[in-house]
């Protein structure tokens, strides 16, 4: 054969016939290292990149190529009608501490997040950028502090988990407003001022930006999301919804039953008053539900602000740079359920039967604090805030159990505890929402009984 065809037939160029070392085991090639276990089994000669196990040198070359490119400049995805400028006099008394916990993020993502923040954020509104390194071997302190004199780096010597890393950042924060950020985001034009404006109007608001999509395969792509709300299933999983397709494009902020929990603005004093977070929740999972229950049921509200846009790199488990222990997430959920779902606990256990036998420790202080807050009941939340969750109470099912709770049809898209046929009809949602809002109008608002306390923060 001619040399080119011979090389092609041999598969040249080749690394050689020797096995690659995956860390604790070997394989014929890096692609064979995970054996269905994903990133944790991709080590040694190999590294995880783009959701795949590849040769370490190839992953390093790919990351270096990304680092050499400036941060991805996003398109302006704000809806029509957003203010061209904001009244600085309204915001003059606010200073923002941006708290960003991170674990095993690519430098290109961390750097891009910070460069976008510096480009699109009015510097006079910023007190500090606090990066909390959650046990990373390289804290990137030198590189991060070189980007801005307002950067502070907290280095936790061992992994404490996302929840405790957030709390450590809040302890250090000096600003009157906390903005939680993640290390794989691109903030957009005028992202901060609309969030602060909502907090000025209501100091007990948790203000969320609209999260646009950066696809996990392409850090340099950016896609606008339509109006959605965040809410929960009865297993506490976070889901998005556009109930009956009733959400319309508008620059006006709107209420959402839940929060994604990772990117939002809140008054520091309000955050501390609510006692966030439960230190017994370890690693990852549950902080979004605790936020939701405490803010809504203890006198606040959660809003999505469409004029504030932030691109977020949405990642599935295969693309996440660190492992998440599912049983620990369920254990966190179990702690929350025993505080916030006391009168509805059986609904949770039917959808999370594995939580029934899990041991609960250190709960006494949580029950005491819950009593001190004098928050509203879960029944109030279902009646006033999450109409879909209430509607689903007698329709929930589990796809993998036997008996009466087993799902008897195809699951609704993106859902785990409800079938397609059991979703809340559009007309029922619209009628229910109208009735609730009419009641609010008559009484003076969702928290009319607490309005006298709202100016204290």
Coordinates of C-alpha atoms in Angstrom, one line a residue:
X1 CA 0.0 0.0 0.0
X2 CA 1.1 3.6 -0.6
X3 CA 2.3 5.2 2.7
X4 CA -0.8 7.4 3.3
X5 CA -3.1 4.4 2.9
X6 CA -0.9 2.2 5.0
X7 CA -0.9 4.8 7.8
X8 CA -4.7 5.1 7.5
X9 CA -5.1 1.3 7.7
X10 CA -2.9 1.2 10.8
X11 CA -4.8 4.1 12.4
X12 CA -1.7 6.2 12.5
X13 CA -0.7 8.4 14.1
X14 CA -1.1 6.2 17.3
X15 CA -0.1 6.6 20.9
X16 CA 1.0 3.0 21.0
X17 CA -0.7 -0.2 21.9
X18 CA 0.0 0.2 25.6
X19 CA -2.9 0.7 28.0
X20 CA -3.6 4.1 29.5
X21 CA -3.7 4.5 33.2
X22 CA -7.0 5.9 34.4
X23 CA -5.9 6.4 38.0
X24 CA -6.8 3.3 40.0
X25 CA -7.3 1.1 36.9
X26 CA -6.3 0.9 33.2
X27 CA -8.1 0.8 29.9
X28 CA -7.2 0.5 26.2
X29 CA -8.1 4.2 25.7
X30 CA -9.3 7.1 27.8
X31 CA -12.8 6.6 26.5
X32 CA -12.9 3.3 28.3
X33 CA -11.9 4.6 31.7
X34 CA -15.3 5.7 33.0
X35 CA -17.0 2.3 32.6
X36 CA -20.3 4.1 33.1
X37 CA -19.1 6.0 36.2
X38 CA -18.3 9.3 34.6
X39 CA -15.7 11.8 35.7
X40 CA -14.5 10.2 39.0
X41 CA -13.0 7.3 37.0
X42 CA -11.2 9.5 34.5
X43 CA -7.7 10.3 36.0
X44 CA -4.1 9.4 35.6
X45 CA -3.1 9.7 31.9
X46 CA -6.6 11.0 31.2
X47 CA -8.8 14.0 32.1
X48 CA -12.4 14.9 31.8
X49 CA -13.1 17.5 29.1
X50 CA -16.4 18.5 27.3
X51 CA -18.3 15.6 28.9
X52 CA -15.7 13.0 27.7
X53 CA -12.7 11.2 29.0
X54 CA -9.7 12.2 26.8
X55 CA -5.9 12.2 27.0
X56 CA -4.7 14.7 29.5
X57 CA -2.5 16.5 27.1
X58 CA -5.5 16.9 24.7
X59 CA -7.7 18.3 27.4
X60 CA -5.0 20.8 28.4
X61 CA -4.5 21.9 24.9
X62 CA -8.3 22.4 24.5
X63 CA -8.5 24.5 27.7
X64 CA -5.5 26.6 26.8
X65 CA -7.1 27.4 23.4
X66 CA -10.2 28.6 25.3
X67 CA -8.1 30.7 27.8
X68 CA -6.5 32.6 24.9
X69 CA -9.9 33.9 23.8
X70 CA -11.6 36.9 25.5
X71 CA -14.7 36.3 27.5
X72 CA -17.8 35.5 25.4
X73 CA -19.6 38.8 24.7
X74 CA -23.3 38.1 25.0
X75 CA -26.1 39.5 22.9
X76 CA -28.5 41.9 24.6
X77 CA -31.4 39.7 25.4
X78 CA -33.5 42.1 27.5
X79 CA -37.1 42.5 26.5
X80 CA -38.3 45.7 25.0
X81 CA -39.2 48.4 27.4
X82 CA -36.3 48.0 29.9
X83 CA -35.0 51.4 31.3
X84 CA -32.1 52.9 29.4
X85 CA -30.8 54.2 32.7
X86 CA -31.6 53.9 36.4
X87 CA -32.0 56.5 39.1
X88 CA -28.6 56.3 40.8
X89 CA -30.1 58.3 43.8
X90 CA -32.3 55.3 44.6
X91 CA -29.3 53.0 44.7
X92 CA -26.7 55.3 46.4
X93 CA -27.1 53.7 49.8
X94 CA -26.5 50.1 48.5
X95 CA -23.2 48.4 48.3
X96 CA -22.9 44.9 46.8
X97 CA -20.8 41.9 47.9
X98 CA -20.7 39.4 45.1
X99 CA -20.2 35.9 46.7
X100 CA -18.9 33.2 44.4
X101 CA -18.2 29.7 45.8
X102 CA -16.4 27.4 43.4
X103 CA -15.1 23.9 43.1
X104 CA -13.0 22.5 40.3
X105 CA -14.2 25.1 37.8
X106 CA -12.1 25.6 34.6
X107 CA -10.0 28.7 34.7
X108 CA -11.5 29.8 31.4
X109 CA -15.0 29.8 33.1
X110 CA -13.8 31.6 36.3
X111 CA -11.9 34.2 34.4
X112 CA -14.8 34.7 31.9
X113 CA -17.2 35.1 34.8
X114 CA -15.1 37.8 36.4
X115 CA -14.2 39.6 33.2
X116 CA -17.9 39.9 32.3
X117 CA -18.7 41.2 35.8
X118 CA -16.0 43.9 35.5
X119 CA -17.2 44.9 32.0
X120 CA -21.0 45.1 32.7
X121 CA -21.1 46.1 36.4
X122 CA -20.9 49.8 37.6
X123 CA -17.9 49.7 39.9
X124 CA -19.3 52.2 42.4
X125 CA -22.0 49.7 43.3
X126 CA -19.5 47.0 44.2
X127 CA -18.0 46.6 47.7
X128 CA -16.1 43.4 46.9
X129 CA -16.0 40.2 44.9
X130 CA -15.5 37.3 47.3
X131 CA -14.3 34.0 45.7
X132 CA -14.7 31.1 48.1
X133 CA -12.4 28.2 47.1
X134 CA -14.1 25.0 48.4
X135 CA -11.0 22.9 49.0
X136 CA -9.4 23.4 45.5
X137 CA -5.7 22.5 45.4
X138 CA -5.2 25.7 43.4
X139 CA -7.2 28.6 44.8
X140 CA -6.3 30.9 41.8
X141 CA -5.8 33.7 44.3
X142 CA -3.0 35.4 42.4
X143 CA -4.8 35.2 39.1
X144 CA -8.1 36.4 40.5
X145 CA -6.7 39.3 42.5
X146 CA -4.8 40.4 39.4
X147 CA -8.2 41.0 37.7
X148 CA -9.5 43.6 40.3
X149 CA -8.4 45.2 43.5
X150 CA -11.9 44.4 44.9
X151 CA -11.3 40.7 44.7
X152 CA -11.0 38.7 48.0
X153 CA -10.2 35.0 48.1
X154 CA -11.3 32.7 50.9
X155 CA -9.5 29.4 50.7
X156 CA -11.2 26.5 52.6
X157 CA -8.5 23.9 53.1
X158 CA -10.8 20.9 52.5
X159 CA -14.1 20.6 50.7
X160 CA -16.9 21.9 52.9
X161 CA -19.7 21.8 50.3
X162 CA -21.5 24.5 48.4
X163 CA -23.8 25.4 51.2
X164 CA -21.1 26.0 53.8
X165 CA -18.9 27.8 51.3
X166 CA -21.8 30.3 50.6
X167 CA -22.2 30.8 54.4
X168 CA -18.5 31.5 54.7
X169 CA -18.7 34.1 52.0
X170 CA -21.6 35.9 53.7
X171 CA -19.6 35.9 57.0
X172 CA -16.9 37.9 55.2
X173 CA -19.2 40.1 53.2
X174 CA -19.4 43.8 54.1
X175 CA -21.9 45.0 51.5
X176 CA -25.6 45.6 52.5
X177 CA -26.7 43.5 49.5
X178 CA -25.4 40.0 48.8
X179 CA -25.4 38.8 45.2
X180 CA -24.7 35.1 44.9
X181 CA -22.9 34.1 41.7
X182 CA -21.6 30.9 40.1
X183 CA -18.2 30.4 38.5
X184 CA -19.6 29.7 35.0
X185 CA -21.7 32.7 34.2
X186 CA -21.7 35.6 31.8
X187 CA -23.6 38.6 33.2
X188 CA -25.2 40.8 30.6
X189 CA -25.7 44.6 30.0
X190 CA -27.2 46.4 33.0
X191 CA -27.7 43.2 34.9
X192 CA -27.3 44.6 38.5
X193 CA -29.3 47.8 38.6
X194 CA -32.7 46.1 38.0
X195 CA -32.1 43.6 40.9
X196 CA -31.2 46.4 43.2
X197 CA -34.2 48.4 42.2
X198 CA -36.5 45.6 43.3
X199 CA -34.7 45.4 46.6
X200 CA -35.2 49.1 47.1
X201 CA -38.9 48.7 46.5
X202 CA -39.1 45.8 48.9
X203 CA -36.2 45.0 51.2
X204 CA -37.5 41.5 51.8
X205 CA -37.4 40.6 48.1
X206 CA -35.2 37.9 46.7
X207 CA -34.5 39.2 43.2
X208 CA -33.5 36.7 40.5
X209 CA -32.2 37.5 37.0
X210 CA -33.6 35.7 34.0
X211 CA -31.1 33.0 33.4
X212 CA -30.2 32.6 29.7
X213 CA -28.6 29.4 28.5
X214 CA -24.9 28.8 27.8
X215 CA -24.8 25.3 26.4
X216 CA -22.5 22.9 28.2
X217 CA -20.7 22.0 24.9
X218 CA -19.9 25.6 24.0
X219 CA -18.9 28.3 26.4
X220 CA -19.0 30.8 23.6
X221 CA -22.6 30.3 22.7
X222 CA -25.5 32.2 24.4
X223 CA -29.2 31.6 24.0
X224 CA -32.1 33.7 25.3
X225 CA -34.7 31.9 27.5
X226 CA -38.4 32.6 27.3
X227 CA -40.3 33.7 30.5
X228 CA -40.4 30.8 33.0
X229 CA -41.0 30.3 36.7
X230 CA -39.1 28.1 39.1
X231 CA -40.9 25.7 41.4
X232 CA -40.7 22.2 43.0
X233 CA -42.1 18.8 42.7
X234 CA -43.2 16.9 45.8
X235 CA -39.8 15.1 45.9
X236 CA -38.2 18.6 46.2
X237 CA -36.6 18.5 42.8
X238 CA -36.4 21.9 41.2
X239 CA -38.3 22.3 37.9
X240 CA -39.2 25.1 35.5
X241 CA -42.7 25.8 34.3
X242 CA -44.7 28.2 32.2
X243 CA -48.1 27.3 33.6
X244 CA -50.6 27.1 30.8
X245 CA -48.1 29.2 28.7
X246 CA -49.4 32.2 30.6
X247 CA -46.0 34.0 31.0
X248 CA -45.6 36.8 28.5
X249 CA -42.7 38.9 27.3
X250 CA -42.5 42.0 29.5
X251 CA -39.9 44.1 31.2
X252 CA -41.9 43.9 34.5
X253 CA -40.7 41.8 37.3
X254 CA -43.0 38.8 38.2
X255 CA -43.4 36.4 41.1
X256 CA -42.0 32.9 41.0
X257 CA -42.9 30.1 43.5
X258 CA -39.2 29.1 43.9
X259 CA -35.6 30.0 43.2
X260 CA -32.8 28.1 41.5
X261 CA -30.8 29.1 44.6
X262 CA -27.5 29.9 42.9
X263 CA -27.8 33.4 41.4
X264 CA -29.8 36.1 43.1
X265 CA -29.7 39.3 45.1
X266 CA -30.9 39.7 48.7
X267 CA -30.4 42.1 51.6
X268 CA -27.6 40.7 53.8
X269 CA -29.6 41.6 57.0
X270 CA -32.7 39.7 55.7
X271 CA -30.5 36.7 54.8
X272 CA -29.0 36.6 58.3
X273 CA -32.4 37.2 60.0
X274 CA -33.8 34.1 58.2
X275 CA -30.9 32.0 59.5
X276 CA -29.7 30.7 56.2
X277 CA -28.5 28.0 55.8
X278 CA -28.9 24.8 57.8
X279 CA -25.3 23.8 58.6
X280 CA -26.4 20.2 58.8
X281 CA -27.0 20.1 55.1
X282 CA -23.8 18.8 53.6
X283 CA -22.1 19.3 50.2
X284 CA -24.8 20.1 47.6
X285 CA -28.5 20.2 47.3
X286 CA -31.4 21.7 49.4
X287 CA -30.3 25.3 49.8
X288 CA -32.8 26.4 47.0
X289 CA -35.7 24.9 48.9
X290 CA -34.7 26.3 52.2
X291 CA -34.4 29.7 50.6
X292 CA -37.8 29.4 49.0
X293 CA -39.6 28.3 52.1
X294 CA -38.0 30.9 54.4
X295 CA -38.4 33.9 52.0
X296 CA -42.0 33.2 51.0
X297 CA -43.4 31.9 54.2
X298 CA -41.6 34.2 56.6
X299 CA -42.7 37.5 55.0
X300 CA -40.7 38.0 51.8
X301 CA -41.2 37.4 48.1
X302 CA -39.3 35.9 45.2
X303 CA -39.2 37.7 41.9
X304 CA -37.7 37.2 38.4
X305 CA -36.5 40.4 36.9
X306 CA -36.5 40.1 33.1
X307 CA -34.4 43.2 32.6
X308 CA -31.6 41.5 34.4
X309 CA -30.0 38.8 32.2
X310 CA -27.3 36.4 33.1
X311 CA -26.0 33.6 30.9
X312 CA -25.5 30.4 32.9
X313 CA -23.6 27.3 31.8
X314 CA -26.2 24.6 32.4
X315 CA -24.5 21.3 33.0
X316 CA -25.8 17.7 33.3
X317 CA -24.0 15.3 35.8
X318 CA -21.6 14.1 33.1
X319 CA -20.3 17.7 32.5
X320 CA -20.3 18.7 36.2
X321 CA -16.6 19.1 37.3
X322 CA -17.2 17.4 40.7
X323 CA -19.2 14.4 41.9
X324 CA -22.5 14.8 43.7
X325 CA -23.5 12.1 46.2
X326 CA -27.2 11.5 45.6
X327 CA -27.8 10.0 49.0
X328 CA -26.5 13.1 50.6
X329 CA -28.8 15.3 48.5
X330 CA -31.7 13.1 49.7
X331 CA -30.5 13.4 53.3
X332 CA -30.5 17.2 53.0
X333 CA -34.0 17.1 51.5
X334 CA -35.1 14.9 54.5
X335 CA -33.9 17.5 57.0
X336 CA -35.8 20.3 55.1
X337 CA -39.0 18.2 54.9
X338 CA -39.1 17.6 58.6
X339 CA -39.0 21.3 59.2
X340 CA -41.0 22.8 56.3
X341 CA -43.4 20.0 55.3
X342 CA -44.5 18.9 58.7
X343 CA -48.1 18.7 57.8
X344 CA -47.4 17.3 54.3
X345 CA -44.5 15.0 55.1
X346 CA -46.2 11.9 53.7
X347 CA -46.3 13.4 50.2
X348 CA -42.6 13.9 50.3
X349 CA -41.9 10.3 51.6
X350 CA -44.1 8.8 48.9
X351 CA -42.0 10.4 46.3
X352 CA -38.7 9.9 48.2
X353 CA -39.2 6.6 49.9
X354 CA -35.5 6.2 50.4
X355 CA -35.6 9.1 52.9
X356 CA -37.9 7.3 55.4
X357 CA -35.1 5.5 57.2
X358 CA -32.5 8.2 57.2
X359 CA -31.3 9.4 60.5
X360 CA -31.9 13.0 61.5
X361 CA -29.4 14.7 63.8
X362 CA -29.1 18.2 65.2
X363 CA -32.7 19.1 64.5
X364 CA -33.6 20.7 67.8
X365 CA -32.1 24.1 67.0
X366 CA -33.8 24.1 63.6
X367 CA -37.2 23.5 65.2
X368 CA -36.6 26.3 67.7
X369 CA -35.5 28.8 65.0
X370 CA -38.5 27.8 62.9
X371 CA -40.8 28.6 65.8
X372 CA -39.1 31.9 66.5
X373 CA -39.6 33.0 62.8
X374 CA -43.3 32.4 63.1
X375 CA -43.6 31.7 59.4
X376 CA -46.8 30.9 57.5
X377 CA -47.8 27.3 56.9
X378 CA -47.2 25.1 53.9
X379 CA -51.0 25.2 53.3
X380 CA -50.7 29.0 53.0
X381 CA -47.9 28.6 50.4
X382 CA -49.9 26.1 48.4
X383 CA -53.0 28.2 48.5
X384 CA -51.3 31.5 47.6
X385 CA -48.0 30.8 45.8
X386 CA -47.6 27.4 44.0
X387 CA -50.9 26.5 42.5
X388 CA -49.4 23.7 40.4
X389 CA -47.9 22.0 43.5
X390 CA -51.3 22.1 45.2
X391 CA -53.1 20.8 42.1
X392 CA -50.7 17.9 41.9
X393 CA -51.2 16.7 45.5
X394 CA -53.7 14.0 44.7
X395 CA -52.1 13.1 41.3
X396 CA -48.4 12.5 42.2
X397 CA -46.8 9.2 41.2
X398 CA -43.4 7.5 41.3
X399 CA -42.1 5.8 38.1
X400 CA -40.1 3.1 39.9
X401 CA -42.2 1.9 42.8
X402 CA -44.8 -0.8 43.0
X403 CA -48.3 -0.3 44.3
X404 CA -50.8 2.5 44.2
X405 CA -48.2 5.3 43.7
X406 CA -46.6 3.8 40.5
X407 CA -47.1 6.1 37.5
X408 CA -49.7 4.8 35.1
X409 CA -48.7 6.9 32.1
X410 CA -45.9 8.7 30.5
X411 CA -44.2 11.3 32.7
X412 CA -44.6 15.0 31.8
X413 CA -41.6 16.4 30.1
X414 CA -38.8 17.3 32.5
X415 CA -40.8 15.9 35.5
X416 CA -40.5 12.9 37.8
X417 CA -43.7 12.9 39.9
X418 CA -46.5 13.7 37.5
X419 CA -47.8 12.2 34.3
X420 CA -48.4 14.2 31.2
X421 CA -52.2 13.8 31.6
X422 CA -52.1 15.0 35.2
X423 CA -50.6 18.4 34.6
X424 CA -52.6 21.5 35.6
X425 CA -54.8 22.6 32.7
X426 CA -54.3 26.1 31.5
X427 CA -57.8 27.3 32.2
X428 CA -57.7 26.0 35.7
X429 CA -54.4 27.7 36.4
X430 CA -55.6 31.0 35.0
X431 CA -58.9 30.9 37.0
X432 CA -57.1 29.9 40.3
X433 CA -54.5 32.6 39.9
X434 CA -57.1 35.3 39.2
X435 CA -59.0 34.3 42.3
X436 CA -55.9 34.4 44.5
X437 CA -54.8 37.8 43.1
X438 CA -58.3 39.2 43.6
X439 CA -58.0 38.2 47.3
X440 CA -54.6 39.9 47.5
X441 CA -56.0 43.1 46.0
X442 CA -58.8 43.2 48.5
X443 CA -56.5 42.6 51.5
X444 CA -53.6 44.8 50.3
X445 CA -51.1 42.3 49.0
X446 CA -49.7 38.9 49.5
X447 CA -48.2 39.9 52.8
X448 CA -50.6 42.6 53.8
X449 CA -50.5 41.5 57.4
X450 CA -46.8 42.1 57.5
X451 CA -46.4 45.3 55.6
X452 CA -45.7 47.4 58.7
X453 CA -42.5 45.4 59.2
X454 CA -41.1 45.7 55.7
X455 CA -39.2 49.0 56.1
X456 CA -37.2 47.8 59.1
X457 CA -34.4 46.2 57.0

